[in-house]
Tab-separated table of C-alpha atoms and ligand atoms in Angstrom:
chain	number	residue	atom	x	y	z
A	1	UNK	CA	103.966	133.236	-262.515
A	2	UNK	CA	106.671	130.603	-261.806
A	3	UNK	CA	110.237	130.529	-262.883
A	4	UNK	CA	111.861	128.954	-265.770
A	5	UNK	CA	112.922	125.351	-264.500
A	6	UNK	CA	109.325	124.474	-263.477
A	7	UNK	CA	106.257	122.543	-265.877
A	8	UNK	CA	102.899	123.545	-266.180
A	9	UNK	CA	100.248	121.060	-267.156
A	10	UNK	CA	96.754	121.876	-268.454
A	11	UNK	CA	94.565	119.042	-268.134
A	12	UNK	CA	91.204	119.265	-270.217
A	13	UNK	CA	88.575	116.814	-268.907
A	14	UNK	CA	89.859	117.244	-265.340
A	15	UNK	CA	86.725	115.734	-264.176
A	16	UNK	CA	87.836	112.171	-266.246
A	17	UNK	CA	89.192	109.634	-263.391
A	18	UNK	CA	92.635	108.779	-265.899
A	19	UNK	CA	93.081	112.771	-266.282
A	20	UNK	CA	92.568	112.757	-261.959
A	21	UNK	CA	95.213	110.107	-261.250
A	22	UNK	CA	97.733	111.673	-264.099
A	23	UNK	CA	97.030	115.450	-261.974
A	24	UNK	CA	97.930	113.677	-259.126
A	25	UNK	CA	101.006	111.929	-260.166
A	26	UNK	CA	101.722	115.531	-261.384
A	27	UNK	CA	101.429	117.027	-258.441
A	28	UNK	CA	103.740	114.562	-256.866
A	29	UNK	CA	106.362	115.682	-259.089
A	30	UNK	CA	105.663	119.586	-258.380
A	31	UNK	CA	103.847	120.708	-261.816
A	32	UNK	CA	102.052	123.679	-261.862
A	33	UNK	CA	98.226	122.627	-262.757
A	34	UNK	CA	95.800	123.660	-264.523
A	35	UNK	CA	92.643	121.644	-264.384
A	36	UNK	CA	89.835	122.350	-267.057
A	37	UNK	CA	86.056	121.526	-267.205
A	38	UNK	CA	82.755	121.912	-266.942
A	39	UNK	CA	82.164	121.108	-262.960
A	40	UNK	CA	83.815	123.707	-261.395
A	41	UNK	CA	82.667	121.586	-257.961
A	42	UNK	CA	84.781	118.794	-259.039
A	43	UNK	CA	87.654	120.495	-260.400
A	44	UNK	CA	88.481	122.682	-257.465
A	45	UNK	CA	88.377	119.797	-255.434
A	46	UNK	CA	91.037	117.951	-257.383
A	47	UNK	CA	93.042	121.391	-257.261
A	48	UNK	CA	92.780	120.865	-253.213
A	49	UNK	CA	93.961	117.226	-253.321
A	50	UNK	CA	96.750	118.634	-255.833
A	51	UNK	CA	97.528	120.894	-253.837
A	52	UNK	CA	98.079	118.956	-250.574
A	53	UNK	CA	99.955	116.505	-252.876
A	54	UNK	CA	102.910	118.454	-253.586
A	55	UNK	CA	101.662	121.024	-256.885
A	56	UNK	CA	103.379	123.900	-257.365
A	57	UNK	CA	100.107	125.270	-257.829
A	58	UNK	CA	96.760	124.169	-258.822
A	59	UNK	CA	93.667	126.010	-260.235
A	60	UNK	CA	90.555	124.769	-261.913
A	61	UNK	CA	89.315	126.631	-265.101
A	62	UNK	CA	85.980	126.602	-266.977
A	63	UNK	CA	86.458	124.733	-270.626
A	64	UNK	CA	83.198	123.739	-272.535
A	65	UNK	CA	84.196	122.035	-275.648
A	66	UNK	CA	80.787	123.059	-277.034
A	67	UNK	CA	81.787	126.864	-276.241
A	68	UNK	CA	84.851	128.151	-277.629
A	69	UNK	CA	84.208	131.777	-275.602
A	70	UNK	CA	85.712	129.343	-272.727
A	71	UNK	CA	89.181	129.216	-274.821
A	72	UNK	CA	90.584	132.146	-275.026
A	73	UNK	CA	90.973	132.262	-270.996
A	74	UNK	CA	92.849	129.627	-271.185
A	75	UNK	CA	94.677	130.503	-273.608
A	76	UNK	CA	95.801	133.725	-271.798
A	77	UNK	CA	96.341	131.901	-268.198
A	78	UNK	CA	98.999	129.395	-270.374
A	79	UNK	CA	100.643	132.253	-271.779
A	80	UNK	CA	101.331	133.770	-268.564
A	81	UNK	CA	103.196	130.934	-267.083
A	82	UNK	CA	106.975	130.725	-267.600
A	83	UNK	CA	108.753	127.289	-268.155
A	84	UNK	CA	107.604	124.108	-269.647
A	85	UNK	CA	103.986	124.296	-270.985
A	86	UNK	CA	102.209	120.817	-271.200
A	87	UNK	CA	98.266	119.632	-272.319
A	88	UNK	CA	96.563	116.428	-271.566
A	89	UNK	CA	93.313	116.128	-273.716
A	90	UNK	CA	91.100	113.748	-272.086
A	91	UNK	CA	87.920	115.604	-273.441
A	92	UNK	CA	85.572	113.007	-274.805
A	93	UNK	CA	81.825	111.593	-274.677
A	94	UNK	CA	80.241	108.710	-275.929
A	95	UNK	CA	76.407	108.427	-276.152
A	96	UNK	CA	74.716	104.724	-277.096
A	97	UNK	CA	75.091	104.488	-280.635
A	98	UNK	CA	70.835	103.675	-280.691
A	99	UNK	CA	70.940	107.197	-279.196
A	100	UNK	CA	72.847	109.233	-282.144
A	101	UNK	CA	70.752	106.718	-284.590
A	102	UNK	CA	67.107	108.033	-283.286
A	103	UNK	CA	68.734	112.054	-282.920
A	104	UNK	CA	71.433	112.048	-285.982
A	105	UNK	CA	71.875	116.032	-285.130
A	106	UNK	CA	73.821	114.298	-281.840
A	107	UNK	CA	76.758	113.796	-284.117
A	108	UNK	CA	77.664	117.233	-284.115
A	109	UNK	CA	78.025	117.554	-280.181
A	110	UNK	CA	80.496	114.357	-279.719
A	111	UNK	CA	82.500	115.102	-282.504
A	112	UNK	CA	82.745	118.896	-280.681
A	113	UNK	CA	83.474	116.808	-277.895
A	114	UNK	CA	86.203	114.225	-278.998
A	115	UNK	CA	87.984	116.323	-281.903
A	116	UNK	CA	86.969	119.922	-282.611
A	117	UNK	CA	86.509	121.568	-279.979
A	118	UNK	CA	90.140	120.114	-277.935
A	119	UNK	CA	91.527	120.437	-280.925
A	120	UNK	CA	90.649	123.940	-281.699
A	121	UNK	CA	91.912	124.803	-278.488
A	122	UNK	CA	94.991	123.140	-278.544
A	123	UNK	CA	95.546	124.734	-282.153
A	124	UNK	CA	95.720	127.665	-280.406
A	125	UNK	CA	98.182	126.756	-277.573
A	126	UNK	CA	100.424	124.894	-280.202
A	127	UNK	CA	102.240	128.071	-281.139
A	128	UNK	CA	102.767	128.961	-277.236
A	129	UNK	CA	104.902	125.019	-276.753
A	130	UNK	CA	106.400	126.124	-280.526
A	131	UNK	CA	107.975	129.718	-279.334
A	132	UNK	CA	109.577	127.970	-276.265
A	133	UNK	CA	110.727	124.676	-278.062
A	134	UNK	CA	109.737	122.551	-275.493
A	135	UNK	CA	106.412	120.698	-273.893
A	136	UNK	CA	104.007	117.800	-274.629
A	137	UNK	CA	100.875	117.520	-275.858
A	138	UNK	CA	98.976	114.438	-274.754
A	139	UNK	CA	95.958	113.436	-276.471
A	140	UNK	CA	93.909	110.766	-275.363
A	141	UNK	CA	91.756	108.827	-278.369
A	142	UNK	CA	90.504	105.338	-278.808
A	143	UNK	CA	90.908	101.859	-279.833
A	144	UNK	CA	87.256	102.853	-281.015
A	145	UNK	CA	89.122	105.013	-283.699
A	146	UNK	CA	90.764	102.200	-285.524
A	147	UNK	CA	88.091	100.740	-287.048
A	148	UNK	CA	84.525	101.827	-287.159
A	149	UNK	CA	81.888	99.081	-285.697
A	150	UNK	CA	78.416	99.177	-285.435
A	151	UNK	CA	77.939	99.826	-281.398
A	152	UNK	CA	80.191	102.738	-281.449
A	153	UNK	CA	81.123	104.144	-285.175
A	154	UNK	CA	80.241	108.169	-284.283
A	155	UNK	CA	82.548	108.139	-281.377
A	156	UNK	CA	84.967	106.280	-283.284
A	157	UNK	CA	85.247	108.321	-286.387
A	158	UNK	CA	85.200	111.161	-283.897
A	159	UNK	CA	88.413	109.583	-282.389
A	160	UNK	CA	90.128	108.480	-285.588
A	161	UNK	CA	89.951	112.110	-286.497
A	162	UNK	CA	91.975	113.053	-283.057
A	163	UNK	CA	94.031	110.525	-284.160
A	164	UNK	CA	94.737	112.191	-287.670
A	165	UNK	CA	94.977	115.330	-285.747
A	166	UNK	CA	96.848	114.800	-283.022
A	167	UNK	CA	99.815	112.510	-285.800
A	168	UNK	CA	99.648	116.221	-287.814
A	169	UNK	CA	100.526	117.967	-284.588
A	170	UNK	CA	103.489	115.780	-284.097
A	171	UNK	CA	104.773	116.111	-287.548
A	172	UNK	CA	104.345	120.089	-286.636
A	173	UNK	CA	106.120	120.251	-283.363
A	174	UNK	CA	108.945	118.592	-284.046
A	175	UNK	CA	110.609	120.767	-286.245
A	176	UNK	CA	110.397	123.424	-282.834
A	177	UNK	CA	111.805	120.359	-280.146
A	178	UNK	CA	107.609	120.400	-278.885
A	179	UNK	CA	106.494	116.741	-278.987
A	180	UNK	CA	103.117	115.175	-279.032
A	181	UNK	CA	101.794	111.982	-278.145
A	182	UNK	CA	98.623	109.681	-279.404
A	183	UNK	CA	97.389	107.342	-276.214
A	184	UNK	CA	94.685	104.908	-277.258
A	185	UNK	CA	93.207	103.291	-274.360
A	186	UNK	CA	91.165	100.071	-274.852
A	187	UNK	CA	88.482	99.264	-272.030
A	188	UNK	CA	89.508	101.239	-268.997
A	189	UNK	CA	87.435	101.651	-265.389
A	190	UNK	CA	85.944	105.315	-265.456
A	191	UNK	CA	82.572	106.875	-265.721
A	192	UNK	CA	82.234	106.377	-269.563
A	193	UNK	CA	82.075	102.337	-269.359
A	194	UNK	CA	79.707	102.023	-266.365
A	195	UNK	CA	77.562	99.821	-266.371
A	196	UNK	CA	78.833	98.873	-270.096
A	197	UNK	CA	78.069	95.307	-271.337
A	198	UNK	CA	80.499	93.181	-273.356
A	199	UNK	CA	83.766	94.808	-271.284
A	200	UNK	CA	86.932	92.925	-270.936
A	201	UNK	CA	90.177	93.027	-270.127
A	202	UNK	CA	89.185	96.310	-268.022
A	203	UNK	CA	92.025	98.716	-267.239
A	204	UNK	CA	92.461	101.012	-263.669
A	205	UNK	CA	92.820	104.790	-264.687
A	206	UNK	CA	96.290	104.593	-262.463
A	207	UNK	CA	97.205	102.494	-264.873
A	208	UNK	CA	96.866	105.010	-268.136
A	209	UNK	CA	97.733	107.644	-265.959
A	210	UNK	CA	101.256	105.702	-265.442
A	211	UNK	CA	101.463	104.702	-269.153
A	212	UNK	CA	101.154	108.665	-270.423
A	213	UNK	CA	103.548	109.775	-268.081
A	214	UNK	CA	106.063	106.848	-269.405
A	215	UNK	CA	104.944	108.305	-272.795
A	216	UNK	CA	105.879	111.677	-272.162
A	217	UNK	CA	109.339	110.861	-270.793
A	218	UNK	CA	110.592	108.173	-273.473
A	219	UNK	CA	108.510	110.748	-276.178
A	220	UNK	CA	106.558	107.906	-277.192
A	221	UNK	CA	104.265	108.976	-280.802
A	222	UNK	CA	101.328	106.484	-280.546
A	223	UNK	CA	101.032	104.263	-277.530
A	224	UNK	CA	98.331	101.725	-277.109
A	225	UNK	CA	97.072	101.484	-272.989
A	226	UNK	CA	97.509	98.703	-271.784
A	227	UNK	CA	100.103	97.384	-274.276
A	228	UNK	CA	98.433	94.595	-275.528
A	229	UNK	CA	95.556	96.812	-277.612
A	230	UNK	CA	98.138	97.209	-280.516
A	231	UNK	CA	98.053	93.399	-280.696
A	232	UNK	CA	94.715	93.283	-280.435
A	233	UNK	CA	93.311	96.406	-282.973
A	234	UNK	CA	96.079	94.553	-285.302
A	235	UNK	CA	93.951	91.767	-285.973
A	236	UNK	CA	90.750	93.917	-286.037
A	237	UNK	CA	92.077	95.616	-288.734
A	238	UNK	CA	93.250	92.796	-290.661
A	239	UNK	CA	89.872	91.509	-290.548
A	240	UNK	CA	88.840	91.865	-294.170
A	241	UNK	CA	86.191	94.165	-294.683
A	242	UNK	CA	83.922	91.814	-295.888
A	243	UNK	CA	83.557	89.601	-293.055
A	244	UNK	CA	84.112	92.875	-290.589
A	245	UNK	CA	80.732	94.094	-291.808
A	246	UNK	CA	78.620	90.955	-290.519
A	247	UNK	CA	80.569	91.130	-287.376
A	248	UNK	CA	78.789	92.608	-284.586
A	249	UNK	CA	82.332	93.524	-281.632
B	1	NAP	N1	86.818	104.536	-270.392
B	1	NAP	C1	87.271	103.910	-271.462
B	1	NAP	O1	87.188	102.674	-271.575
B	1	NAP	C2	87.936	104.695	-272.557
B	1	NAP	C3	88.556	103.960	-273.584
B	1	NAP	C4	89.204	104.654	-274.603
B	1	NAP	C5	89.273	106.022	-274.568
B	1	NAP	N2	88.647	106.719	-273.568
B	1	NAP	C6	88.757	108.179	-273.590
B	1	NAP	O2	89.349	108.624	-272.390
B	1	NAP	C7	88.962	109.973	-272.130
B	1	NAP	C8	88.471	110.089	-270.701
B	1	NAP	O3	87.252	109.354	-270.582
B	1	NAP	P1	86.752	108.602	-269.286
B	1	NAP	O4	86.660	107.172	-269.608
B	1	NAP	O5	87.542	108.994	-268.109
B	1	NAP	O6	85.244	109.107	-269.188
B	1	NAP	P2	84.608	110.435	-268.562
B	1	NAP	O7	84.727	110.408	-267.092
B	1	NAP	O8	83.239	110.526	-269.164
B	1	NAP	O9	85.544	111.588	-269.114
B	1	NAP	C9	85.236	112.381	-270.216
B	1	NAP	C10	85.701	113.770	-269.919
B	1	NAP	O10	85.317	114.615	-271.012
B	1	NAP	C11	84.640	115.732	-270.456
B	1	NAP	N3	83.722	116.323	-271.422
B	1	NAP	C12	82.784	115.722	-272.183
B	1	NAP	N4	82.142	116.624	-272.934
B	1	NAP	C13	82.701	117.825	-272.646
B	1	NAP	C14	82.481	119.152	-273.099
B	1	NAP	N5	81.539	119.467	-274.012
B	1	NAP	N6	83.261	120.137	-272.604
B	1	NAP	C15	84.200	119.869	-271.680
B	1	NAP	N7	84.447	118.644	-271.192
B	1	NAP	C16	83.706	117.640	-271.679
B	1	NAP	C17	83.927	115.210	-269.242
B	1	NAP	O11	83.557	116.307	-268.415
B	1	NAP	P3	82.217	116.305	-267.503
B	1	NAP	O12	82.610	115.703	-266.214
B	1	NAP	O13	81.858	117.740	-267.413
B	1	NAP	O14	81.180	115.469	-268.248
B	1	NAP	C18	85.055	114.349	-268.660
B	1	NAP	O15	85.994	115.146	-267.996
B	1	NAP	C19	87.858	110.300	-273.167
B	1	NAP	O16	88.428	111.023	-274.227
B	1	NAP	C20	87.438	108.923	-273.636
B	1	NAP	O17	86.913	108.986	-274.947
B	1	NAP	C21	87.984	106.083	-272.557
């Protein structure tokens, strides 16, 4: 339990190298932390380094997307913190598209992934931030949700349904002083663009990290990471549809 004047921050997809550097920035600051995942190896080790780097506390928690029976603890360890609650989605996957195309019953597991399953979750922490009028949600989608393309459309209509989620929250949690903010990364350096062909303009994860927590502060609704992907998704989506189709971005 910690008293009124301090933040707590659940971070789902603790294991993500943007949701590390935001814990640590976190920690910096003197959050309380709650790390969430599937590699409890992993996450306890970034509850160590959060530790040493100032947390008020840090703890890592199983979350499977896939396996709501992992919520509800969650749910209960939020409720017993006092002060500012706060949740940082960074819960996604994104299988080659030739994948999903030979095994079409892969669909259902990234849009559990990317949309449902955070979002169930966070449906169910929404009313915690609403009773004490304050807090952030941050959820982290995808340039890939402004437009579907052929490389990547399942992970992007599994994103531009975050999106539509995550702009419903807002409208929600404003009328209780809560806020939530939309981050849509473009390319950024992690795990999920390895070895990736046709990347540019490649982004650190300090970088997001940095961005979100600018995000938070100003209570930013939909920022694009780094800046210039607005600019850029603008003129995607002005492409008209039928020279988009032949296109192959
Ligand atoms: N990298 C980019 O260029 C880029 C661009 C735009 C948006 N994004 C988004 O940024 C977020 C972080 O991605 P990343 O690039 O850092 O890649 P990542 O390392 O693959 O991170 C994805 C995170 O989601 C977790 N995850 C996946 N399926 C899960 C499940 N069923 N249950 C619980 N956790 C699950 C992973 O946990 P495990 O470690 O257990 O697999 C990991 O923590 C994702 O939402 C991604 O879509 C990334």
């Amino acid at each position: 339990m910690t008293d009124a004047t301090t933040e707590t921050w659940l971070i789902l997809g603790a294991t993500s190298s943007m949701a590390r550097a935001l814990a640590r920035k976190l920690a910096e600051r003197g959050a309380g932390l709650l790390l969430a995942g599937r590699d409890m190896d992993d996450l306890q080790a970034t509850a160590a380094d959060c530790s040493f780097h100032n947390a008020s506390w840090a703890e890592a928690i199983r979350f499977d997307a896939r396996d709501p029976e992992s919520f509800g603890p969650i749910v209960d360890r939020m409720q017993a913190e006092t002060g500012t609650l706060n949740v940082a989605v960074f819960v996604g996957s994104m299988p080659p598209q030739e994948e999903i195309d030979a095994q079409p019953e892969m669909i259902d597991g990234v849009v559990s992934d990317s949309f449902t399953g955070p979002a169930r979750l966070v449906h169910a922490l929404a009313p915690l931030l609403e009773a004490r009028g304050s807090g952030t949600i941050v959820g982290v989608g995808s340039v890939a949700g402004d437009r579907g393309r052929v490389g990547n459309y399942v992970y992007g209509a599994a994103k531009a349904g975050f999106h539509t989620y995550m702009s419903g929250l807002r409208n929600r949690l404003t009328r209780s002083g809560a806020h939530a903010v939309t981050v849509k990364p473009g390319f950024v350096d992690t795990a999920m663009t390895w070895g990736l062909d046709g990347m540019f303009l490649v982004a650190p994860p300090d970088a997001v990290a940095d961005a979100i927590l600018t995000a938070e502060r100003k209570r930013k609704n939909v920022i694009y990471t780094p800046f210039f992907w607005r600019y850029i998704m603008m003129i995607i989506r002005a492409v008209p549809e039928p020279i988009f189709k032949k296109l192959s971005i």
